[in-house]
Coordinates of C-alpha atoms and ligand atoms in Angstrom, one line a residue:
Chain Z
X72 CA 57.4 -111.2 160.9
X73 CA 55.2 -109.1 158.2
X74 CA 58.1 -109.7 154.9
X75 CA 60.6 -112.2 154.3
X76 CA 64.0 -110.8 154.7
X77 CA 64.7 -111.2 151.3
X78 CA 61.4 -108.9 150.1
X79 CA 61.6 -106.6 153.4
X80 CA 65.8 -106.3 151.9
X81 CA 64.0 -105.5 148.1
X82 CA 61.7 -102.8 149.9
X83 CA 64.4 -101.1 151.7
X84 CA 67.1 -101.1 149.3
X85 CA 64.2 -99.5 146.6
X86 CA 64.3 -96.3 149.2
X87 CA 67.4 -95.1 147.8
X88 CA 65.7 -94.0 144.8
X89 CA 65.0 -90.5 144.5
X90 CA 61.4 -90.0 144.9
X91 CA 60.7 -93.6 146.3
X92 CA 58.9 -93.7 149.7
X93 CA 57.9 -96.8 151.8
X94 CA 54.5 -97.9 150.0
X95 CA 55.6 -97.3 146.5
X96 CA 59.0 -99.7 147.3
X97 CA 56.7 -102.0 148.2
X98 CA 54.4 -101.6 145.4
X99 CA 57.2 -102.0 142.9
X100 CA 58.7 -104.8 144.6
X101 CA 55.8 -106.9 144.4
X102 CA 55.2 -105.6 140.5
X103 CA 58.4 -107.0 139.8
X104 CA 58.0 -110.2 141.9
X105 CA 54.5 -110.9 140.2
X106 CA 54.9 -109.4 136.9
X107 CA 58.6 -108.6 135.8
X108 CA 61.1 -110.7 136.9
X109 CA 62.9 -110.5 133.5
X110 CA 62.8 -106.8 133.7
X111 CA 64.1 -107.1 137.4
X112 CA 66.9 -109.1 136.7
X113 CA 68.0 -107.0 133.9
X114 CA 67.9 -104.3 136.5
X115 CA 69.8 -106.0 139.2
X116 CA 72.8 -106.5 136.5
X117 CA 72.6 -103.1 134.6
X118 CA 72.7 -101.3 138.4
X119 CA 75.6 -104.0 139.5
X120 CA 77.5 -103.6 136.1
X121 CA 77.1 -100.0 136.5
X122 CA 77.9 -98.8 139.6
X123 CA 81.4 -101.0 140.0
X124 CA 82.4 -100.0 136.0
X125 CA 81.0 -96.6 135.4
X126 CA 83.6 -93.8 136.1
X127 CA 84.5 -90.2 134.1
X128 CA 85.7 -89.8 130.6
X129 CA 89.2 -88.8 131.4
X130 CA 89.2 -85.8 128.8
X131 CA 85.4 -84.7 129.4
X132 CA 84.8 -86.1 132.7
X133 CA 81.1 -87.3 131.3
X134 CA 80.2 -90.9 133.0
X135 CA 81.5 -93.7 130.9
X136 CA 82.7 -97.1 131.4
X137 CA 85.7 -96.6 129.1
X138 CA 88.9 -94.5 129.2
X139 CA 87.4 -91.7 127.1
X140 CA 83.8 -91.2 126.2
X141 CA 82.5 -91.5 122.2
X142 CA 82.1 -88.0 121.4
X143 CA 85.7 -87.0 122.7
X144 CA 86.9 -90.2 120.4
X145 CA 84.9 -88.3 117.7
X146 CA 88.2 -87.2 115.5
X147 CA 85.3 -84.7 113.3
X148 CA 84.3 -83.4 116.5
X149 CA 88.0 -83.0 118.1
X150 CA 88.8 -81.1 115.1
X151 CA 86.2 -78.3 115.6
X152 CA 87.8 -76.6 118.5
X153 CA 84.3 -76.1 119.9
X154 CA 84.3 -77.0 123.7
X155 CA 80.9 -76.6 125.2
X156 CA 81.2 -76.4 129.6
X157 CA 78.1 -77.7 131.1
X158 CA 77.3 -78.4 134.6
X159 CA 75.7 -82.2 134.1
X160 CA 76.0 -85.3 131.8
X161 CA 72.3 -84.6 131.5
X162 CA 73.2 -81.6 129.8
X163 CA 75.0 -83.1 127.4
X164 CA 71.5 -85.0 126.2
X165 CA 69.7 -82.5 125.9
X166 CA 72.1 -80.6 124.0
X167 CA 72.9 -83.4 121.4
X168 CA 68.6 -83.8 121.0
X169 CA 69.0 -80.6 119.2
X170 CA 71.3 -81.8 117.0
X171 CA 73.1 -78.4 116.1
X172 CA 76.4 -78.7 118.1
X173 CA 78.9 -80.5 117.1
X174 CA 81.9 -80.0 119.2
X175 CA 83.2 -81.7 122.7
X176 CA 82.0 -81.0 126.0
X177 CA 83.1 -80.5 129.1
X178 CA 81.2 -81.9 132.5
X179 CA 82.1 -80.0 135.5
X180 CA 79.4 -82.0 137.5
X181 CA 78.2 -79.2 139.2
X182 CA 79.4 -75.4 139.9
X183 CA 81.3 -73.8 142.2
X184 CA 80.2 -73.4 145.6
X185 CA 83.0 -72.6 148.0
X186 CA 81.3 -73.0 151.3
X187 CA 80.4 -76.5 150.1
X188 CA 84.1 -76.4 149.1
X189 CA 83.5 -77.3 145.7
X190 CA 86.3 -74.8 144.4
X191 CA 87.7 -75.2 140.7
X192 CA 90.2 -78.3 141.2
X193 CA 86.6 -80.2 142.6
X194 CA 85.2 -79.1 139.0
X195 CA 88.0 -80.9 137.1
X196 CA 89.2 -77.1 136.0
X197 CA 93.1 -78.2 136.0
X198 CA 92.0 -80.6 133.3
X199 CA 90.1 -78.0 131.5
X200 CA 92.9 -75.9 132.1
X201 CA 95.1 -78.4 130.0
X202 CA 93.0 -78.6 127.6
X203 CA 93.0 -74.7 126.5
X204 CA 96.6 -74.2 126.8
X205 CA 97.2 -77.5 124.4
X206 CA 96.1 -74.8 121.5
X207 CA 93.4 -76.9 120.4
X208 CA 90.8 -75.3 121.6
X209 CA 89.5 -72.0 119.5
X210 CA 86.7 -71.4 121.3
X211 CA 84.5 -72.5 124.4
X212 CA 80.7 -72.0 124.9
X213 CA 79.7 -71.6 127.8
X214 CA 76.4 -73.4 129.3
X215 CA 75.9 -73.7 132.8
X216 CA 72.7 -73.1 134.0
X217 CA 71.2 -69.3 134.0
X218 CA 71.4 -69.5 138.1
X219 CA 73.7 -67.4 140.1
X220 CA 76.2 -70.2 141.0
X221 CA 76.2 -70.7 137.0
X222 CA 77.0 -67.2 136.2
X223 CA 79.6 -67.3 138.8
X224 CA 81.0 -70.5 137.6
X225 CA 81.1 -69.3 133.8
X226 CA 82.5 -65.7 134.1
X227 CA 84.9 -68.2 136.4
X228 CA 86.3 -69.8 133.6
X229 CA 85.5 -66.8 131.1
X230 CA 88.5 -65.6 133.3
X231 CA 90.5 -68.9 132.4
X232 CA 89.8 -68.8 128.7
X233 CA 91.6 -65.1 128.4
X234 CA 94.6 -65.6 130.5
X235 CA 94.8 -68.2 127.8
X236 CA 93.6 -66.2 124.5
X237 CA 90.9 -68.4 123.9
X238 CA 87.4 -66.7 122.8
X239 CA 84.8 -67.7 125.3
X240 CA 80.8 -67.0 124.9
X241 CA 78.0 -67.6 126.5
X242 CA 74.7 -68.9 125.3
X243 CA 71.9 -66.9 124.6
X244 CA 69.5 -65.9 127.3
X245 CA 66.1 -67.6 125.7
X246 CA 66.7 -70.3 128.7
X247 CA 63.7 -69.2 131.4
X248 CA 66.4 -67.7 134.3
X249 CA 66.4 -69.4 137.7
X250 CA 65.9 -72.9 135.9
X251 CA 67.5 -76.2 134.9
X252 CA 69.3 -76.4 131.5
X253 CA 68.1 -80.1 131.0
X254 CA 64.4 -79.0 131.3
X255 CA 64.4 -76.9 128.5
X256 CA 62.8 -78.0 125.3
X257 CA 65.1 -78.2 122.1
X258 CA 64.1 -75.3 120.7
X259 CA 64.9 -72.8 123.0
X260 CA 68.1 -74.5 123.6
X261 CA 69.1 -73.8 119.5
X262 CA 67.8 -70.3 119.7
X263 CA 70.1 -69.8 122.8
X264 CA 73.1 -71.3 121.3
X265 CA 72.7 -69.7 117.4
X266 CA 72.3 -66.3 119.8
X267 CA 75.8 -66.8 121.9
X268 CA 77.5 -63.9 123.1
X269 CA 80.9 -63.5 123.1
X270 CA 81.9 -62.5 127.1
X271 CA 85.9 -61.8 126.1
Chain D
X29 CA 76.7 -91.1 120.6
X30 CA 74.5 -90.2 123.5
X31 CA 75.1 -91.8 126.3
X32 CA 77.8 -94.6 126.5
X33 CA 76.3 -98.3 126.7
X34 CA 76.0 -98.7 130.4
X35 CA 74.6 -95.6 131.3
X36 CA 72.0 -96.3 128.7
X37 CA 71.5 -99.6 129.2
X38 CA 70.7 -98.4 132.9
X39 CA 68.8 -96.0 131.9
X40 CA 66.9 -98.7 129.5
X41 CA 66.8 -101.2 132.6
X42 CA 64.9 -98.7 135.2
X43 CA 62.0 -98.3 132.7
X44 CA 60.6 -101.4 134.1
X45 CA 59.5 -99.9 137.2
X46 CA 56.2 -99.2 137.0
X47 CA 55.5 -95.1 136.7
X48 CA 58.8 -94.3 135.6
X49 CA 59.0 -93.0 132.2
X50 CA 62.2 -92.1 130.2
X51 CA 63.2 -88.8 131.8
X52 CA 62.8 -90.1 135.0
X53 CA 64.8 -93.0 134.6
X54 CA 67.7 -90.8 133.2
X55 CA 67.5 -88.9 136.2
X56 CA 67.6 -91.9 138.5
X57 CA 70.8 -93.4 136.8
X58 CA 72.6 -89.6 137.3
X59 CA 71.2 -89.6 141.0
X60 CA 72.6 -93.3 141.3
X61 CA 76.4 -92.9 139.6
X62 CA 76.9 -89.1 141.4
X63 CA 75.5 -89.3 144.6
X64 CA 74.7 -93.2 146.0
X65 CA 76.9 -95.5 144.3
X66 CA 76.1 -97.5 147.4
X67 CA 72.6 -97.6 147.1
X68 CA 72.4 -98.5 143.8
X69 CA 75.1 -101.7 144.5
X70 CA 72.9 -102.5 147.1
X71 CA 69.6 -102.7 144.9
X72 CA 71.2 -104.2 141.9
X73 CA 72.2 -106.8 144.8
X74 CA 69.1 -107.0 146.3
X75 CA 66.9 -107.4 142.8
X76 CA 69.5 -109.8 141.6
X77 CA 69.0 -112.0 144.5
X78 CA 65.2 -111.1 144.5
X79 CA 64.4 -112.5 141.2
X80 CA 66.6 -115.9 141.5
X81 CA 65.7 -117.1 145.0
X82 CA 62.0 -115.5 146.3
X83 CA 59.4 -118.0 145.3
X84 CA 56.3 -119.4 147.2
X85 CA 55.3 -120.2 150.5
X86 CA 54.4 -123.8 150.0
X87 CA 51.6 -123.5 152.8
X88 CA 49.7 -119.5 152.0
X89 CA 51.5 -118.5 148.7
X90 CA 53.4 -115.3 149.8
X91 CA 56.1 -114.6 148.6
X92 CA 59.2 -116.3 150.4
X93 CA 62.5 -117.5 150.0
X94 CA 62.1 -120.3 152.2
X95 CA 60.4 -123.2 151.9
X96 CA 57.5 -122.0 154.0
X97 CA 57.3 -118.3 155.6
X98 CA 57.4 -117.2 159.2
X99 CA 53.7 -117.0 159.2
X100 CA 53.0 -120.3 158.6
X101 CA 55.9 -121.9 160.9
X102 CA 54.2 -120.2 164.2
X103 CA 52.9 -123.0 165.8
X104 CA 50.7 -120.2 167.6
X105 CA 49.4 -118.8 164.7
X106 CA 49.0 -122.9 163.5
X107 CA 47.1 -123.8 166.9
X108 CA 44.1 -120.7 166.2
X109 CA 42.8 -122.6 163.2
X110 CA 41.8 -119.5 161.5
X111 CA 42.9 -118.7 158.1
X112 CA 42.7 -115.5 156.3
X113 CA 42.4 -115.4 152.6
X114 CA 43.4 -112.5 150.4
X115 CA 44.6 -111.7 147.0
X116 CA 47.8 -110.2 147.7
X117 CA 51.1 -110.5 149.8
X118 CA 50.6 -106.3 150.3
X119 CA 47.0 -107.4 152.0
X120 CA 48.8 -109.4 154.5
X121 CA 51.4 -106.1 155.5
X122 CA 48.2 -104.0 156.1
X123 CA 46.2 -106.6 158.1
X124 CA 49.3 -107.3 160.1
X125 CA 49.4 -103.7 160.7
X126 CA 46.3 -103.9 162.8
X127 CA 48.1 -106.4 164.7
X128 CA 44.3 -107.8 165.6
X129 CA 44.8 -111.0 163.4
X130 CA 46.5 -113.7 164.7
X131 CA 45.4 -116.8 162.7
X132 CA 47.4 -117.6 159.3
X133 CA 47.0 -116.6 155.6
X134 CA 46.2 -118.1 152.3
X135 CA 46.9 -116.2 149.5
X136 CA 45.4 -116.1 146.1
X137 CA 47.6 -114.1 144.0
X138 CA 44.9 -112.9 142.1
X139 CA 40.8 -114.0 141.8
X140 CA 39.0 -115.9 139.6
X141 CA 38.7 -114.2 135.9
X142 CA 37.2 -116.6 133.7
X143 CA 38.1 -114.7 131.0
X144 CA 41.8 -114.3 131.4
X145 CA 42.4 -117.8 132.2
X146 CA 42.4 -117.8 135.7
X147 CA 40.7 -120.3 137.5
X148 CA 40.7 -121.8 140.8
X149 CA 43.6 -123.9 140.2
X150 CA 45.3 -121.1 138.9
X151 CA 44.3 -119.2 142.2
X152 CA 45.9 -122.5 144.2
X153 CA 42.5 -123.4 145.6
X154 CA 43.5 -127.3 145.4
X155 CA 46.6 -126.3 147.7
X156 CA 43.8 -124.6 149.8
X157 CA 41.2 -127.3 149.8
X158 CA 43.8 -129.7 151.2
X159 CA 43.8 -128.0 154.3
X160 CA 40.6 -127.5 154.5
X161 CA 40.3 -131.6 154.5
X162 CA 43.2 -131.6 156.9
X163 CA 40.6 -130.8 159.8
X164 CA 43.1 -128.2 161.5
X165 CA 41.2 -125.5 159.4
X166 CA 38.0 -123.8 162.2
X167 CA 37.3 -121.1 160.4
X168 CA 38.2 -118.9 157.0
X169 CA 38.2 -115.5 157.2
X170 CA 37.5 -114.1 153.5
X171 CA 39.5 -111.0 153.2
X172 CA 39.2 -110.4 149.3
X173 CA 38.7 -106.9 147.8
X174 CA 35.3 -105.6 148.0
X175 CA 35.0 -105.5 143.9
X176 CA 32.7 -107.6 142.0
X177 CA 35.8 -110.4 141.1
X178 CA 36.7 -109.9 145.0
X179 CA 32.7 -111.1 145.7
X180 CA 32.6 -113.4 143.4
X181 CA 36.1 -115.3 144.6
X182 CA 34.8 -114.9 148.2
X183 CA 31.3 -116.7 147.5
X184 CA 33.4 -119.7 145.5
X185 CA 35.6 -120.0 148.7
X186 CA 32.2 -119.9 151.1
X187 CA 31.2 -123.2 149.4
X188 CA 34.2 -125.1 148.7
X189 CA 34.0 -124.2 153.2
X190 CA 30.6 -125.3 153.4
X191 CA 31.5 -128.5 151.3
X192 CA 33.9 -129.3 153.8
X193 CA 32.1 -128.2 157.0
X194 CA 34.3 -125.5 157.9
X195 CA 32.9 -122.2 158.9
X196 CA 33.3 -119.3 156.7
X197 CA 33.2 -115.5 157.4
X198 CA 33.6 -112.5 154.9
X199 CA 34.9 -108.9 156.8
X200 CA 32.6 -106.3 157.7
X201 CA 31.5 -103.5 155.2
X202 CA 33.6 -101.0 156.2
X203 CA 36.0 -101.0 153.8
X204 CA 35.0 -98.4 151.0
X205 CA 33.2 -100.8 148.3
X206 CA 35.0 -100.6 144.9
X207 CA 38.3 -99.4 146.9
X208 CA 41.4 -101.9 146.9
X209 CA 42.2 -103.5 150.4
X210 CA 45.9 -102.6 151.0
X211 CA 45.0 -99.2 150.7
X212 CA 42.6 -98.9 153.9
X213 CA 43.8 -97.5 157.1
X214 CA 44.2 -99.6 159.9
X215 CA 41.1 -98.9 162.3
X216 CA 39.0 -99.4 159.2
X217 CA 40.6 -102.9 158.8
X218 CA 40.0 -103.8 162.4
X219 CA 36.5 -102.6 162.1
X220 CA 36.2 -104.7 159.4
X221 CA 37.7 -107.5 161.4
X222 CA 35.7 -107.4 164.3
X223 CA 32.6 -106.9 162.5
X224 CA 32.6 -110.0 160.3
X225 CA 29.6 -111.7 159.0
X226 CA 29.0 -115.5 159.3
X227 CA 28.1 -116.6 155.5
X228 CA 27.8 -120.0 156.1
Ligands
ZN7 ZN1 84.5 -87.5 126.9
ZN8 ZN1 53.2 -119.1 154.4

């Protein structure tokens, strides 16, 4: 009786994003109603177009709508042997902003966690796996975030990189410990990669 | 080189909501493609539909995708002859709240502002004085925001009533003065309601 189903299905369907609770849906819906309807259509399509085409680069696992994503196309970059492991596609951004790597990634989309059974086949690690004993790779930075299940997950593949005799380091500590590697200004993130350590 | 077209055309697309700057809508589209693919088909669904078909209630100016909303088709709420008018669809949801109201809406969209333009045709005040000649019209109800444009729209509306020889009423004090009506909690409105001061 109080909405339309049409704005009461608007208001509900705004709740899934993160953050969102019932008033500001509401709010927003009407915004868009009243004010935006250009920027809500281009919405509706962007989130329709995305979400039915939008899978993993097969050779970094980064989101992208193609087979492989631009960087790993990147011949310059494929020739550099570089392979930085991060735990998010956000990551990646943040990385790039500071402009000083110039090497492929690899996403694991998350870390290991075994009792959520995330183990190292969840983490795309067989492809990674691939990847090092092609003999293409010379070395791999690792950047997971400074939190415990990061450590864990990059001495993890530390491990990997030496059964293959590939050099493996870690960046610098200069990223605050306990938080989130996409939070950290550009700065600290050059300082912690020009200050790498090798871990084998 | 950053992000592949669709994620950052996403990410591009979410910026229209209202609060959300450029971090936040990255962090959206992540949340979105890793953990509620669902959720985000079903928004760009429910915008997409939004934006083509939700237009006007023909009779009180909510939003609607029907002809004429629910509201306005109660014969019940037709047979009271009261009619409430407010400024915003999200006035109607927290007066319905209160569940003391059972008359029907008009709503302005907005109130008079010389200066932008927007006058009482803009406001759809002919649409309203229509029913007011109709004769099925007892008594408005003038629910507008207790702000100076608010006042002003509400005193307009008293006289194109008293013109027409239909009673006119503007809600108690009670909401806070200078505060914005969809906002108030609900004993306030009914206080407000109940307390309502003949101006005519
Ligand atoms: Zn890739
Ligand atoms: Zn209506």
């Amino acid at each position: 009786m109080k909405l339309t189903s049409g704005v009461s299905q608007l208001v509900e369907a705004l709740r899934c994003l993160p953050g969102i609770g019932p008033k500001s849906a509401q709010r927003i819906a009407f915004h868009l109603l009243e004010h935006d309807r250009d920027g809500g259509r281009q919405l509706g399509q962007s989130l329709t177009f995305a979400m039915e085409n939008i899978g993993h680069c097969k050779s970094c696992r980064t989101f992208c709508e193609s087979e492989q994503c631009d960087i790993c196309l990147s011949a310059k970059r494929q020739d550099s042997g570089l392979i930085c492991v991060v735990e998010s596609p956000t990551d990646i951004l943040a990385i790039e902003q500071t402009g000083q790597f110039q090497g492929r990634y690899f996403v694991l989309m998350g870390h290991l966690s075994p009792l959520d059974g995330i183990g190292p086949m969840e983490l795309g690690l067989d492809i990674f796996e691939q990847q090092l004993r092609s003999g293409a790779v010379e070395e791999v930075i690792l950047a997971t975030n400074p939190t415990v299940e990061g450590e864990t997950t990059a001495h993890f593949i530390a491990d990997m990189c030496a059964k293959h005799d590939v050099s493996a380091s870690r960046i610098a500590h200069g990223v605050p410990v306990g938080g989130e590697l996409d939070l950290v200004d550009g700065m600290t993130l050059s300082h912690a990669f020009s200050g790498r350590k090798k871990v084998n």
